[in-house]
Coordinates of C-alpha atoms in Angstrom, one line a residue:
X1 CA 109.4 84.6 140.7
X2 CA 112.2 84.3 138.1
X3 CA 114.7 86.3 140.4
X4 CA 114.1 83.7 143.1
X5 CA 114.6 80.5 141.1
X6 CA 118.3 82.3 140.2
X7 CA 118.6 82.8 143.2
X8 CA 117.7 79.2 144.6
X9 CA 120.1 78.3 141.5
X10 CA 123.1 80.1 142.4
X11 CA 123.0 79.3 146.2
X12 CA 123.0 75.7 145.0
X13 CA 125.4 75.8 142.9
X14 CA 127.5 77.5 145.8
X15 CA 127.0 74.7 147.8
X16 CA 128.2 72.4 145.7
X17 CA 131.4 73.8 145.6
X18 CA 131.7 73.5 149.5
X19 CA 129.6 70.2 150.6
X20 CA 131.4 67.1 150.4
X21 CA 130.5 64.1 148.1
X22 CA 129.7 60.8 148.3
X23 CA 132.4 58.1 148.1
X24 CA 132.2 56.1 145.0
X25 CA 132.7 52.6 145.8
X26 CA 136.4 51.3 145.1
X27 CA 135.7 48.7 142.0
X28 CA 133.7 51.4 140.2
X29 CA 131.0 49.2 139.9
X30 CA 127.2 50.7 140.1
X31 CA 125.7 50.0 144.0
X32 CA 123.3 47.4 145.0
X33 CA 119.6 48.0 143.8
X34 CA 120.3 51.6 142.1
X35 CA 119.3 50.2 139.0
X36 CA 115.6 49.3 140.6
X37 CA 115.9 52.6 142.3
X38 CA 116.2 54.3 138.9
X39 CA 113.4 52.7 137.8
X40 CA 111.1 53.5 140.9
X41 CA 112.3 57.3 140.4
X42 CA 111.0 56.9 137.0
X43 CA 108.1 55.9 138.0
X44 CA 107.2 58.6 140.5
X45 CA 108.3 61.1 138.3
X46 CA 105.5 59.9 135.4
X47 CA 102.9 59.8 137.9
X48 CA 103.7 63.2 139.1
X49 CA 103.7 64.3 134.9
X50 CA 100.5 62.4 134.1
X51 CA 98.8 64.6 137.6
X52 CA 100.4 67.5 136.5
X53 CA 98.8 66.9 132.7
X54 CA 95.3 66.2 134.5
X55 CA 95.4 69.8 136.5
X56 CA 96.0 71.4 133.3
X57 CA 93.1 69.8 131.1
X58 CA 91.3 70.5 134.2
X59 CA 91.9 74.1 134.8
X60 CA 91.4 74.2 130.7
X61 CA 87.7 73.2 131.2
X62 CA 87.4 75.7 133.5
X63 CA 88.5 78.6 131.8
X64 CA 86.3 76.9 128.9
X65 CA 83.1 77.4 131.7
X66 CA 83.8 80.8 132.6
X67 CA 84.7 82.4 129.5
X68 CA 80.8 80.6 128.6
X69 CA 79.5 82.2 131.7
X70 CA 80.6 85.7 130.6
X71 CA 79.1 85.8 127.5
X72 CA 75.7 84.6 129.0
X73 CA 75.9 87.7 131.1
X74 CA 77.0 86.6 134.2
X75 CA 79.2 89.6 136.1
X76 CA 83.7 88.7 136.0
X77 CA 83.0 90.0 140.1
X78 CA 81.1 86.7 139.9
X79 CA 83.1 84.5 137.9
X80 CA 86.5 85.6 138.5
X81 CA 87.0 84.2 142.0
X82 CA 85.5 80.9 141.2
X83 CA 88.0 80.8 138.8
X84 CA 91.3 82.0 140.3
X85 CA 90.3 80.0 143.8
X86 CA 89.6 76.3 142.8
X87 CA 89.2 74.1 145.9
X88 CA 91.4 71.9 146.5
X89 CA 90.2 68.3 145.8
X90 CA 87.5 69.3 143.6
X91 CA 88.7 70.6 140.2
X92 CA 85.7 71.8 138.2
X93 CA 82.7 69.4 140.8
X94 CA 80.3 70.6 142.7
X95 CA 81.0 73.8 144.4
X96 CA 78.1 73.5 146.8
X97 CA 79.4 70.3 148.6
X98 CA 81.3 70.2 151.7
X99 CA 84.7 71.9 151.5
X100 CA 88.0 70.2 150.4
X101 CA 90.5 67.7 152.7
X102 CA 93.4 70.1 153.1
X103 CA 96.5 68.9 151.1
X104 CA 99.9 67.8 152.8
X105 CA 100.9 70.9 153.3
X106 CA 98.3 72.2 155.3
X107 CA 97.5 69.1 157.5
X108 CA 98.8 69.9 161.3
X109 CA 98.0 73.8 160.7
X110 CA 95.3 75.2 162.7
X111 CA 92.4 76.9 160.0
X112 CA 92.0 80.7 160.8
X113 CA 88.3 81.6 161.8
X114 CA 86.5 84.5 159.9
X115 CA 86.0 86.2 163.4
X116 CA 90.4 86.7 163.9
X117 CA 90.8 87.5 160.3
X118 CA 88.2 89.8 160.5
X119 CA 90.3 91.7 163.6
X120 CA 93.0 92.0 161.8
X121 CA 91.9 93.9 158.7
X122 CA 89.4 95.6 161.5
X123 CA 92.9 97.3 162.6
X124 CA 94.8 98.0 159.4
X125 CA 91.5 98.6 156.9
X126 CA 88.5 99.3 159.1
X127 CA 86.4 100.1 156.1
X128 CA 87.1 97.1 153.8
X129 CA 86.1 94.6 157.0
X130 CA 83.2 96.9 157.3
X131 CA 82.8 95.7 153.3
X132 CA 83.6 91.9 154.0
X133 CA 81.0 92.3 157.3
X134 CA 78.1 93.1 155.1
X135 CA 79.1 90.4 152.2
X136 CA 78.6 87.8 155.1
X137 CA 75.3 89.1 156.0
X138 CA 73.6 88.8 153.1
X139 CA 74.3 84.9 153.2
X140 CA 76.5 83.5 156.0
X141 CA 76.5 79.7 155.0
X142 CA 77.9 81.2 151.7
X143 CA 80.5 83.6 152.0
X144 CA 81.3 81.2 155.3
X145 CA 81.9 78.0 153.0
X146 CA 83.3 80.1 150.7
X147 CA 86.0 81.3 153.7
X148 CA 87.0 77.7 154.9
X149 CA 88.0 76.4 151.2
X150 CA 90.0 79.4 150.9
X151 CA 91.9 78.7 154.0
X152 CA 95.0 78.6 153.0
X153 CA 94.8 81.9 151.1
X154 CA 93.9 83.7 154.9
X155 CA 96.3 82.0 156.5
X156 CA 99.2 82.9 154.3
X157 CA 97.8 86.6 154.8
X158 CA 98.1 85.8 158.6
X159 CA 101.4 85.2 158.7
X160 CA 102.0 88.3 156.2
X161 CA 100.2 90.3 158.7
X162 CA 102.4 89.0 161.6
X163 CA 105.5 89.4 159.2
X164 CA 105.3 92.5 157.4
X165 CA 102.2 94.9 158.7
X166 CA 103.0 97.1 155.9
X167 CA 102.7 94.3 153.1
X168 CA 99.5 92.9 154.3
X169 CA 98.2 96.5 154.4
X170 CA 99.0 96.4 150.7
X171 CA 97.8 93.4 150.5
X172 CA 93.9 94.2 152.1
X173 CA 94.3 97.6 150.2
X174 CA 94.7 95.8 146.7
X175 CA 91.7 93.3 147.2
X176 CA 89.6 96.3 148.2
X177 CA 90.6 98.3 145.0
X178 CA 89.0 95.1 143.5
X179 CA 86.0 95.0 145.1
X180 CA 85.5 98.5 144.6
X181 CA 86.5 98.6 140.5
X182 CA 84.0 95.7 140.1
X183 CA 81.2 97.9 141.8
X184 CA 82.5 100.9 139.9
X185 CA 82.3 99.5 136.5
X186 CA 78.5 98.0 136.8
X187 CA 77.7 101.8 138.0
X188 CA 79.6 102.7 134.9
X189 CA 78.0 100.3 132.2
X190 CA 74.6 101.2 133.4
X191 CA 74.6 105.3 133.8
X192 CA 73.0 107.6 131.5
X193 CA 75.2 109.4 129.3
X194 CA 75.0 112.4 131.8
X195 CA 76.8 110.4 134.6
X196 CA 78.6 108.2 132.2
X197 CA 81.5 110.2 131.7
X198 CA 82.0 110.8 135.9
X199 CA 81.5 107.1 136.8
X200 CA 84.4 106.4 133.8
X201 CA 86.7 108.4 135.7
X202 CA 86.0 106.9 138.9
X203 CA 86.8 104.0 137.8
X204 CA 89.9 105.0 135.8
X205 CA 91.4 106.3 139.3
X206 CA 90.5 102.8 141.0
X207 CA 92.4 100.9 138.3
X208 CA 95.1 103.9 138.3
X209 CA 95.6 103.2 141.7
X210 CA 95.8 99.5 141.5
X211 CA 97.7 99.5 139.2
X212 CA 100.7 101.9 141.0
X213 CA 99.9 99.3 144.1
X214 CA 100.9 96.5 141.9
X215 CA 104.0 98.2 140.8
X216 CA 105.3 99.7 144.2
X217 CA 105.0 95.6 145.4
X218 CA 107.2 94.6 142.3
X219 CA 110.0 97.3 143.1
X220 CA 109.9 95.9 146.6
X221 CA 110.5 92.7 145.2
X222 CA 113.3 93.5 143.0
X223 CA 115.2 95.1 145.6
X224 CA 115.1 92.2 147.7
X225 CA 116.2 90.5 145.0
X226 CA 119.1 92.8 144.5
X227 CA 120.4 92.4 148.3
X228 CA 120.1 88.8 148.1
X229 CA 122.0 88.5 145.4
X230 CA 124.4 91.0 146.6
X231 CA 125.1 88.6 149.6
X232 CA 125.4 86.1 147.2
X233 CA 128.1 87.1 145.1
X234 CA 130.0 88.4 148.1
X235 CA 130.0 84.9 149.9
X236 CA 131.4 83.5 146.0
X237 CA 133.8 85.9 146.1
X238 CA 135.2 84.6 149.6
X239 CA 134.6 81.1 148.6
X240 CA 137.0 81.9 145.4
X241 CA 139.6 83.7 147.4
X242 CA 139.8 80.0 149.9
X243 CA 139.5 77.9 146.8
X244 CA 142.8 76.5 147.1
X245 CA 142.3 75.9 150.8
X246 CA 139.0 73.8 150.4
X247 CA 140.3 71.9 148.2
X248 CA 143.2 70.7 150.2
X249 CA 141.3 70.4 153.3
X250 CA 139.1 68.2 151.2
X251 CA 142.0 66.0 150.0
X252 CA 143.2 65.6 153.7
X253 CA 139.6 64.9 154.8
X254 CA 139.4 61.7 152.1
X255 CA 143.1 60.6 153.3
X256 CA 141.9 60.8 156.4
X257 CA 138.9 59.2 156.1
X258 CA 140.7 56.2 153.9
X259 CA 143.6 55.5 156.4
X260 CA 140.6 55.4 159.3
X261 CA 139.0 52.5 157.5
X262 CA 142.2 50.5 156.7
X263 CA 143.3 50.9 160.3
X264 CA 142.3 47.6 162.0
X265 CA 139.6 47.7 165.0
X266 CA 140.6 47.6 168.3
X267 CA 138.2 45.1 170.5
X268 CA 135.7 47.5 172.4
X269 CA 135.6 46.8 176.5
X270 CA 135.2 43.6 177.7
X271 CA 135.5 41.9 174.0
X272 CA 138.1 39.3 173.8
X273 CA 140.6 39.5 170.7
X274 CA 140.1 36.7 168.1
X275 CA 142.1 33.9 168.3
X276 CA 144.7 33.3 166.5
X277 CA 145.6 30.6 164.4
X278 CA 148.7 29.0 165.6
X279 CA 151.9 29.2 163.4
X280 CA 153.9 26.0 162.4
X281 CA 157.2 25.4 164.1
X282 CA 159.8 25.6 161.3
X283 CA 162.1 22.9 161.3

């Protein structure tokens, strides 16, 4: 994440360089309603804080619940995804209600049934949709309420899968690992001494392997990163060999643009040219 904001701050700061700016106004004096649009800016911008604020006291009361939930007992393969997957619209309510109004970025997007998502790991992880298959059984209205206010979360996978094959592959593999160190560590909490030390290891390997899983994605990442930024430097490095250039073809482009709009306009096609008033007869 923090090699992609630089990123998205470099390339912008490339562009500046290049794009053209606005014309400020000839007396120098601030533009009509700015002032008010400062203000409504303002505005927007403390609204935006004061929701922002809201999420966080609200995602602090639910970190609050759960951390209460695991000390009653409850299993972290139960509370876990409750936490990490809030739905949208109802921070911390009633989880057994109807699901969420998607947000503004998912209206217009057509929801991915259980049934297509459910091909596509069929193909790349037969096994796990084997796993997700008998989860539904055991209570359909569940796990298929459970589906829908996750949404979003398939359909990103969706277009991983049509993307990168190999990713979502990593993807599916690294939820399964999940599933399966849950399982593994119950098994391991509740054998006898004599199986204690087997079911230990099991589950060592499962996290082992997660965990090598999570780093082969972050090498990925950072490589990526690398090229981009590669391209990156090379297109500063033939924007600095052309600065001169730019900014001469700027200059040119706002003498240009200034002798246009002293120039005076010609009557279009069938307009008559104003009158003129007539001059005095000097005597």
């Amino acid at each position: 994440m923090k090699y992609r904001l630089s990123i998205l701050l470099l390339v912008a700061g490339v562009m500046m360089l290049i794009a053209p700016v606005a014309s400020a106004q000839r007396d120098g004096a601030p533009r009509p309603g700015a002032q008010a649009a400062e203000a409504d800016q303002s505005e927007r911008v403390v609204a935006r804080l004061e929701h922002r604020l809201q999420e966080l006291e609200r995602e602090q009361k639910r970190v609050r619940e759960a951390i209460a939930r695991l000390k009653q007992g409850e299993s972290p393969s139960e509370v876990l995804p409750d936490l990490q997957d809030e739905p949208r619209g109802r921070p911390g309510g009633d989880r057994t209600g109807p699901p969420a109004q998607p947000g503004p970025r998912e209206r217009g997007r057509e929801a991915i049934t259980f049934e297509d998502f459910l091909a596509m790991v069929r193909e790349r992880r037969p096994e796990f949709a084997e796993r997700l298959e008998a989860i539904r059984d055991r209570d359909p209205e569940k796990f298929d309420r459970h589906f829908q206010e996750r949404n979003t979360r398939w359909r990103e996978l969706v277009a991983l899968y049509d993307q990168d094959p190999d990713s979502f592959d990593n993807r599916m593999r690294f939820i399964q690992i999940e599933s399966e160190i849950q399982q593994t560590a119950r098994r391991a909490r509740a054998a006898s001494e004599a199986d204690r030390e087997k079911a230990i290891e099991a589950l060592r390997t499962l996290v082992a392997e997660q965990f090598d899983l999570r780093r082969s994605t972050v090498v990925q990442q950072h490589q990526d990163a690398k090229e981009y930024l590669a391209r990156v430097e090379a297109s500063l490095e033939r924007i600095d060999a052309s600065r001169e250039d730019l900014i001469e073809r700027r200059v040119q482009g706002l003498l240009t643009e200034s002798r246009e709009m002293e120039r005076p306009r010609r009557p279009a096609s069938g307009e008559s040219e104003p009158e003129r008033s007539p001059r005095r007869s000097r005597r």
